[in-house]
C-alpha cells in the first residue's frame, strides 16, 4: 500500500520537475545587437543574463542591423546624421563580441545606406541607398557590389526579403510607394503607390503578403505581394513604425511610438490581438531619473518565433516581449538613441 500511495507523489514530483525544466528552457536566449544612433555605438547583449558583452564606438549615425543566417555576423548601416553623411557598413564578428568592426565603404554614390537584408547564402546582402534611390546587392566576402537596382523612387528606405531570398520589397518614403524586386534576375518588377510617409515594411516569410506601416495615416496596409493591391487596412495605431513577422507567418509585431505601445496582430484575420502599453520610465544608466515616454521603435524576432525585441529609443533599452503571453518579460540595457536591432541565436563565449 505504501508503494501505491507513493506513486502520485513521484508523479507530482516528476511533473513539477518537467514543468520547471520546460519553464527554464523557454526563457529567451541568444544575442541582441542594437545600434545606438545618439551614442554613435553598437551594443551587444546576452539575452538570458542581460549582460552587456560589449559597447563599441562606431561612425556617426548607425541605423539598421542585419544578422547573418548562421548568427555569427552582424552588419550595421552607417547612415550618418544631420552633421555627417554616411556611406559605409560596420561588420561585427559575433564570435568575438569585443572586437572592433571592419568597415566596408560603399562610395560617394551610395550615401545614406539604411535598410539591410541578408540573402539565405549568408554571403550576400541587400542594402538600400536612400539618396541614390537604389538597392545594392553586395558580396560581403569580396566587398564587391554585384548589382545596383534603381527604384527611381525618392527615399528608398527599408527593405524586407522573403524567407527563400527570391523577392524583396522596399518602402520609398517621399515617393509614397513600395518597390518590388526579383532578386534572382536583379530587376525591379513593380512600383506600387500606397500612401504618405510609409516606412516600416515586412514581407511574410512565405512571400504572399507585404505589410507596410503608414506613419501619418495611422494604418498598416496589407498588400498582395504579387500585384501590390492593398487588400486590407488595419486600424488602431498612432504610428505603425516598424513591423516584424514570426517565421510561421501567423503573427505580426508592430511598434508604435506615436502611442507608446507594442501591438501583436493576427496575420490571418488582419486584426490586433493584443496591445502592450509601454510606460514612461527613466533612461538606463542612472544619470537621469526623470521618467519619459520610452518610444518603442526597432523590431526583430527570435528565430523560434517566441520572442520579439523592440528598442525603446528614448530610454536606451530593448524590451523583450513574450509573444504568446503578450507581455514584456524583461528589458535589456543598450545605448542612447537605440534604433535598429538584430537577434542572433548564437551565444558568444564569455570566457
Coordinates of C-alpha atoms in Angstrom, one line a residue:
X1 CA 0.0 0.0 0.0
X2 CA 2.8 2.3 0.8
X3 CA 4.2 1.9 -2.7
X4 CA 0.8 2.7 -4.2
X5 CA 0.5 5.9 -2.2
X6 CA 4.0 6.9 -3.3
X7 CA 3.1 6.8 -7.0
X8 CA 1.1 10.1 -7.0
X9 CA 3.9 11.8 -5.1
X10 CA 6.5 10.6 -7.5
X11 CA 4.3 11.6 -10.5
X12 CA 3.8 15.0 -8.9
X13 CA 7.5 15.4 -8.4
X14 CA 8.2 14.4 -12.0
X15 CA 5.5 16.8 -13.3
X16 CA 6.9 19.7 -11.2
X17 CA 10.4 18.9 -12.4
X18 CA 9.3 18.7 -16.0
X19 CA 7.3 22.0 -15.7
X20 CA 10.3 23.7 -14.1
X21 CA 12.6 22.4 -16.8
X22 CA 10.3 23.5 -19.5
X23 CA 9.9 26.9 -18.0
X24 CA 13.7 27.2 -17.8
X25 CA 14.2 26.1 -21.3
X26 CA 11.5 28.6 -22.5
X27 CA 13.4 31.6 -21.2
X28 CA 14.7 33.9 -24.0
X29 CA 18.2 33.2 -25.1
X30 CA 20.6 34.4 -27.7
X31 CA 22.3 37.7 -28.5
X32 CA 20.9 41.1 -29.3
X33 CA 22.8 43.7 -31.4
X34 CA 21.5 47.3 -31.1
X35 CA 22.5 50.4 -32.9
X36 CA 22.7 53.5 -30.7
X37 CA 22.1 56.5 -33.0
X38 CA 22.8 59.2 -30.4
X39 CA 25.7 57.5 -28.7
X40 CA 27.3 56.5 -32.1
X41 CA 27.9 53.0 -30.9
X42 CA 26.7 49.4 -31.1
X43 CA 25.8 47.3 -28.1
X44 CA 25.9 43.5 -28.0
X45 CA 23.9 41.9 -25.2
X46 CA 23.5 38.3 -23.9
X47 CA 19.7 38.0 -23.7
X48 CA 19.5 35.3 -20.9
X49 CA 21.8 37.1 -18.5
X50 CA 21.1 40.6 -19.7
X51 CA 24.8 41.1 -19.6
X52 CA 26.3 43.8 -21.8
X53 CA 29.0 41.9 -23.8
X54 CA 30.4 45.0 -25.5
X55 CA 29.5 48.5 -26.4
X56 CA 31.7 49.6 -29.3
X57 CA 32.0 53.1 -30.8
X58 CA 31.3 53.3 -34.5
X59 CA 31.0 56.1 -37.1
X60 CA 28.2 58.6 -36.7
X61 CA 24.6 57.6 -37.2
X62 CA 24.3 53.8 -37.0
X63 CA 20.8 52.7 -38.1
X64 CA 19.5 49.3 -39.2
X65 CA 21.0 46.0 -38.2
X66 CA 21.1 42.7 -40.1
X67 CA 22.2 39.3 -38.7
X68 CA 23.7 36.5 -40.9
X69 CA 21.8 33.3 -41.2
X70 CA 24.3 31.4 -39.1
X71 CA 24.0 34.2 -36.4
X72 CA 27.8 34.8 -36.2
X73 CA 27.9 38.1 -38.1
X74 CA 26.1 41.4 -37.7
X75 CA 26.1 44.3 -40.2
X76 CA 25.1 47.9 -39.2
X77 CA 24.3 50.6 -41.7
X78 CA 26.3 53.8 -41.1
X79 CA 23.6 56.2 -42.3
X80 CA 25.0 59.4 -40.7
X81 CA 23.1 62.2 -39.1
X82 CA 22.5 66.0 -39.6
X83 CA 26.2 66.6 -39.2
X84 CA 27.5 63.9 -41.4
X85 CA 26.5 61.7 -44.4
X86 CA 27.3 58.1 -44.0
X87 CA 28.3 55.7 -46.8
X88 CA 29.6 52.6 -45.1
X89 CA 28.8 49.4 -43.3
X90 CA 30.2 48.2 -40.0
X91 CA 30.6 44.4 -39.9
X92 CA 30.8 42.7 -36.5
X93 CA 32.1 39.2 -35.8
X94 CA 29.8 37.9 -33.0
X95 CA 32.2 35.1 -32.2
X96 CA 34.5 37.9 -30.9
X97 CA 31.9 40.4 -29.5
X98 CA 34.5 42.8 -28.1
X99 CA 36.4 43.1 -31.4
X100 CA 36.4 46.3 -33.4
X101 CA 34.2 46.1 -36.6
X102 CA 35.6 46.1 -40.1
X103 CA 34.2 48.8 -42.3
X104 CA 33.0 48.4 -45.9
X105 CA 33.0 51.6 -48.0
X106 CA 30.1 51.9 -50.4
X107 CA 31.4 55.0 -52.1
X108 CA 30.2 58.6 -52.6
X109 CA 27.5 57.4 -55.0
X110 CA 25.8 55.3 -52.4
X111 CA 25.3 57.7 -49.5
X112 CA 22.8 57.1 -46.7
X113 CA 22.7 53.3 -46.6
X114 CA 19.8 52.2 -44.4
X115 CA 17.7 49.0 -44.9
X116 CA 19.6 45.7 -44.8
X117 CA 18.7 42.1 -45.5
X118 CA 20.9 39.0 -45.7
X119 CA 20.3 36.5 -48.5
X120 CA 20.0 32.9 -47.3
X121 CA 23.5 32.1 -48.5
X122 CA 24.9 34.3 -45.7
X123 CA 27.4 36.0 -48.1
X124 CA 25.3 38.5 -50.0
X125 CA 23.4 41.5 -48.5
X126 CA 20.8 43.8 -49.8
X127 CA 21.3 47.5 -48.9
X128 CA 19.0 50.4 -49.6
X129 CA 20.7 53.6 -50.8
X130 CA 18.4 56.3 -49.8
X131 CA 20.0 59.2 -51.8
X132 CA 20.7 57.2 -54.9
X133 CA 17.2 55.6 -55.0
X134 CA 18.5 52.1 -55.4
X135 CA 19.1 48.8 -53.8
X136 CA 22.6 47.3 -53.8
X137 CA 23.4 43.6 -53.7
X138 CA 26.9 43.2 -52.2
X139 CA 29.1 40.1 -51.6
X140 CA 30.4 40.7 -48.1
X141 CA 33.4 38.4 -48.5
X142 CA 34.7 40.2 -51.6
X143 CA 33.1 43.6 -50.8
X144 CA 32.1 43.7 -54.4
X145 CA 28.8 45.2 -55.5
X146 CA 27.1 42.5 -57.6
X147 CA 24.2 44.6 -58.7
X148 CA 22.7 48.1 -58.3
X149 CA 18.9 48.1 -58.8
X150 CA 17.4 51.5 -59.3
X151 CA 13.9 52.0 -57.8
X152 CA 13.6 55.5 -59.3
X153 CA 11.7 56.4 -56.1
X154 CA 12.6 59.1 -53.6
X155 CA 13.9 58.0 -50.2
X156 CA 14.3 54.2 -50.7
X157 CA 14.5 53.5 -47.0
X158 CA 13.6 50.0 -45.7
X159 CA 13.9 46.6 -47.3
X160 CA 12.3 43.2 -46.5
X161 CA 13.2 39.8 -48.0
X162 CA 11.2 36.6 -48.4
X163 CA 12.5 33.6 -46.5
X164 CA 13.7 31.9 -49.7
X165 CA 15.5 35.1 -50.8
X166 CA 13.6 35.3 -54.0
X167 CA 11.8 38.6 -53.7
X168 CA 12.4 41.9 -51.8
X169 CA 10.3 44.9 -51.1
X170 CA 11.3 48.5 -50.2
X171 CA 9.4 51.4 -48.9
X172 CA 10.1 54.7 -50.6
X173 CA 9.1 57.4 -48.1
X174 CA 8.9 60.6 -50.1
X175 CA 7.6 58.8 -53.2
X176 CA 4.8 57.1 -51.1
X177 CA 5.4 53.8 -52.8
X178 CA 6.7 50.2 -52.5
X179 CA 9.1 48.8 -54.9
X180 CA 9.1 45.0 -55.7
X181 CA 12.4 43.3 -56.7
X182 CA 13.1 40.0 -58.2
X183 CA 16.4 39.1 -56.5
X184 CA 17.3 36.3 -58.9
X185 CA 17.1 38.5 -62.0
X186 CA 18.2 41.6 -60.2
X187 CA 15.3 43.6 -61.5
X188 CA 12.7 46.0 -60.0
X189 CA 9.4 44.4 -61.2
X190 CA 6.9 46.8 -59.8
X191 CA 6.2 50.2 -58.2
X192 CA 3.1 50.4 -56.1
X193 CA 1.6 53.7 -54.7
X194 CA 0.5 53.2 -51.1
X195 CA 0.3 56.3 -49.0
X196 CA 2.0 59.2 -47.3
X197 CA 5.2 58.5 -45.3
X198 CA 5.1 54.8 -45.5
X199 CA 8.2 53.4 -43.8
X200 CA 8.1 50.1 -41.9
X201 CA 7.8 47.1 -44.2
X202 CA 7.7 43.3 -43.7
X203 CA 7.0 40.6 -46.2
X204 CA 5.6 37.3 -45.0
X205 CA 8.2 34.6 -44.9
X206 CA 6.1 32.7 -47.5
X207 CA 6.1 35.7 -49.8
X208 CA 2.3 36.0 -50.2
X209 CA 1.7 39.3 -48.5
X210 CA 3.6 42.5 -47.6
X211 CA 2.7 44.7 -44.6
X212 CA 3.5 48.4 -44.7
X213 CA 3.3 50.9 -41.9
X214 CA 1.8 54.4 -42.6
X215 CA 3.4 56.9 -40.2
X216 CA 0.7 59.6 -41.0
X217 CA -2.3 57.5 -41.9
X218 CA -2.1 55.5 -38.6
X219 CA -2.7 52.4 -40.6
X220 CA -1.0 49.2 -41.5
X221 CA -1.6 48.3 -45.2
X222 CA -1.6 44.6 -46.2
X223 CA -0.6 44.3 -49.9
X224 CA -0.8 41.3 -52.2
X225 CA 2.8 40.6 -52.9
X226 CA 2.2 39.6 -56.5
X227 CA 0.1 42.6 -57.6
X228 CA 0.7 45.3 -55.0
X229 CA -3.0 45.7 -54.4
X230 CA -4.0 46.8 -50.9
X231 CA -6.2 44.0 -49.6
X232 CA -6.6 45.2 -46.0
X233 CA -6.2 48.3 -44.0
X234 CA -5.6 47.7 -40.3
X235 CA -6.5 50.5 -37.9
X236 CA -5.6 51.3 -34.3
X237 CA -2.1 52.8 -34.5
X238 CA -0.6 56.1 -33.5
X239 CA 2.4 55.5 -35.8
X240 CA 3.0 52.0 -37.2
X241 CA 6.7 52.5 -37.3
X242 CA 8.3 49.0 -37.6
X243 CA 6.9 45.6 -38.3
X244 CA 8.2 42.1 -37.6
X245 CA 6.6 38.8 -38.7
X246 CA 7.1 35.5 -37.0
X247 CA 8.7 32.7 -39.1
X248 CA 5.4 30.7 -39.2
X249 CA 3.6 33.7 -40.9
X250 CA 1.0 33.9 -38.1
X251 CA 1.8 36.9 -36.0
X252 CA 3.0 40.5 -36.6
X253 CA 4.7 42.7 -34.1
X254 CA 4.2 46.4 -34.7
X255 CA 6.0 49.2 -32.8
X256 CA 4.0 52.3 -32.2
X257 CA 6.0 55.3 -30.8
X258 CA 3.1 57.5 -31.6
X259 CA 1.0 55.9 -28.9
X260 CA 3.7 54.3 -26.7
X261 CA 2.5 50.8 -27.5
X262 CA 3.6 47.5 -29.0
X263 CA 0.9 45.7 -31.0
X264 CA 0.6 42.0 -31.6
X265 CA -1.5 41.3 -34.7
X266 CA -3.0 38.1 -36.2
X267 CA -1.9 37.8 -39.8
X268 CA -4.8 35.6 -41.0
X269 CA -7.5 37.9 -39.7
X270 CA -5.7 41.2 -40.1
X271 CA -6.6 42.2 -36.6
X272 CA -4.8 43.4 -33.5
X273 CA -4.8 40.5 -31.0
X274 CA -3.1 42.3 -28.0
X275 CA -1.7 45.7 -27.3
X276 CA 1.0 46.3 -24.8
X277 CA 1.3 49.7 -23.2
X278 CA 4.8 50.8 -22.6
X279 CA 5.0 53.1 -19.5
X280 CA 7.1 56.2 -19.2
X281 CA 10.4 55.4 -17.5
X282 CA 13.8 56.7 -16.6
X283 CA 16.6 56.1 -19.1
X284 CA 19.1 53.3 -18.5
X285 CA 22.4 54.3 -16.9
X286 CA 21.1 56.0 -13.8
X287 CA 22.3 59.6 -14.6
X288 CA 18.8 60.9 -15.2
X289 CA 15.9 59.5 -13.1
X290 CA 13.3 61.5 -14.9
X291 CA 10.6 59.3 -16.4
X292 CA 9.9 60.0 -20.1
X293 CA 8.0 58.3 -23.0
X294 CA 10.1 55.3 -23.9
X295 CA 9.4 55.4 -27.7
X296 CA 9.3 51.8 -28.9
X297 CA 10.8 51.6 -32.4
X298 CA 13.1 48.9 -33.9
X299 CA 11.7 45.4 -34.1
X300 CA 13.3 42.0 -34.5
X301 CA 12.0 38.5 -33.7
X302 CA 13.8 35.4 -32.4
X303 CA 14.3 32.5 -34.9
X304 CA 11.9 30.3 -33.0
X305 CA 9.2 33.0 -33.2
X306 CA 8.6 33.1 -29.4
X307 CA 10.0 36.5 -28.6
X308 CA 10.2 39.9 -30.1
X309 CA 12.8 42.5 -29.2
X310 CA 11.8 46.2 -29.5
X311 CA 14.1 49.1 -29.0
X312 CA 12.9 51.8 -26.5
X313 CA 14.8 54.6 -28.2
X314 CA 14.3 57.4 -25.6
X315 CA 15.4 55.3 -22.6
X316 CA 18.3 53.3 -24.0
X317 CA 16.7 49.9 -23.6
X318 CA 15.3 46.9 -25.5
X319 CA 12.0 45.4 -24.4
X320 CA 11.8 41.6 -24.6
X321 CA 8.3 40.6 -25.5
X322 CA 6.9 37.1 -24.9
X323 CA 4.6 36.9 -28.0
X324 CA 2.3 34.1 -26.7
X325 CA 1.7 35.8 -23.4
X326 CA 1.6 39.3 -24.9
X327 CA 3.9 40.7 -22.2
X328 CA 7.2 42.4 -21.8
X329 CA 9.2 39.9 -19.7
X330 CA 12.4 41.9 -19.3
X331 CA 14.4 44.8 -20.6
X332 CA 18.0 45.0 -21.7
X333 CA 20.2 48.0 -21.4
X334 CA 21.8 49.4 -24.6
X335 CA 22.9 52.9 -25.6
X336 CA 21.4 56.3 -26.2
X337 CA 19.1 56.6 -29.2
X338 CA 18.7 52.8 -29.6
X339 CA 17.2 52.3 -33.1
X340 CA 17.9 49.3 -35.2
X341 CA 18.1 45.9 -33.6
X342 CA 19.0 42.4 -34.7
X343 CA 18.7 39.0 -33.0
X344 CA 21.1 36.1 -33.2
X345 CA 20.6 32.6 -31.7
X346 CA 24.4 32.4 -31.4
X347 CA 25.7 32.9 -27.9
X348 CA 29.3 34.1 -27.8
X349 CA 31.7 32.6 -25.3
X350 CA 32.4 35.0 -22.4
X351 CA 35.5 33.1 -21.2

